[in-house]
Amino acid sequence: MSGKIVRIAELEIHPAQIDPYRALLAEEIEASVDNEPGVLMLHAVAEKERPEQVRILEVYADQKAYEAHLRTPHFLKYKEHTADMVKSLRLIDLDPVMMRAK
């Protein structure tokens, strides 16, 4: 997994904005995974009892792919349109121990 960028984004969304936020997030994730070879995985989940608490597991091929992602039109649109929806954002860099998917 050497060189890969892995992180979790912890977000708190304004409760009245959950549905529009989710729509914008889904659009951004689809565009990123479909169009950016360096975006290896984006998984978004929300707590069942607190749907305003969103977590995104992000995996990028390397630092260059992550930096390119930040400059894409779809990511910039997502950031601009969700700026007032997000109450808090915390990015946590991770050291992958074991990751598998089927």
Short mmCIF file of C-alpha atoms in Angstrom, two decimals, residues 24-58:
data_model
loop_
_atom_site.label_atom_id
_atom_site.label_comp_id
_atom_site.label_asym_id
_atom_site.label_seq_id
_atom_site.Cartn_x
_atom_site.Cartn_y
_atom_site.Cartn_z
CA LEU A 24 -24.02 16.76 -4.29
CA LEU A 25 -21.74 14.24 -2.58
CA ALA A 26 -23.05 11.38 -4.74
CA GLU A 27 -22.49 13.43 -7.89
CA GLU A 28 -18.93 14.27 -6.82
CA ILE A 29 -18.05 10.68 -5.87
CA GLU A 30 -19.39 9.29 -9.15
CA ALA A 31 -17.44 11.82 -11.23
CA SER A 32 -14.26 11.27 -9.23
CA VAL A 33 -14.27 7.47 -9.40
CA ASP A 34 -15.43 7.37 -13.03
CA ASN A 35 -13.06 10.03 -14.40
CA GLU A 36 -9.94 10.04 -12.23
CA PRO A 37 -7.65 6.99 -12.47
CA GLY A 38 -5.86 8.06 -9.28
CA VAL A 39 -9.04 7.99 -7.19
CA LEU A 40 -9.08 4.36 -6.13
CA MET A 41 -12.00 4.46 -3.71
CA LEU A 42 -14.49 6.85 -2.16
CA HIS A 43 -17.04 5.39 0.25
CA ALA A 44 -19.49 7.66 2.09
CA VAL A 45 -21.57 6.52 5.06
CA ALA A 46 -23.74 8.23 7.67
CA GLU A 47 -24.61 7.20 11.20
CA LYS A 48 -28.09 5.66 11.36
CA GLU A 49 -29.13 7.52 14.49
CA ARG A 50 -27.36 10.76 13.53
CA PRO A 51 -27.55 11.12 9.72
CA GLU A 52 -25.85 14.51 9.90
CA GLN A 53 -22.64 12.66 10.84
CA VAL A 54 -21.05 11.64 7.53
CA ARG A 55 -17.80 9.73 7.10
CA ILE A 56 -15.94 9.36 3.80
CA LEU A 57 -13.20 6.78 3.34
CA GLU A 58 -10.87 8.07 0.62
#
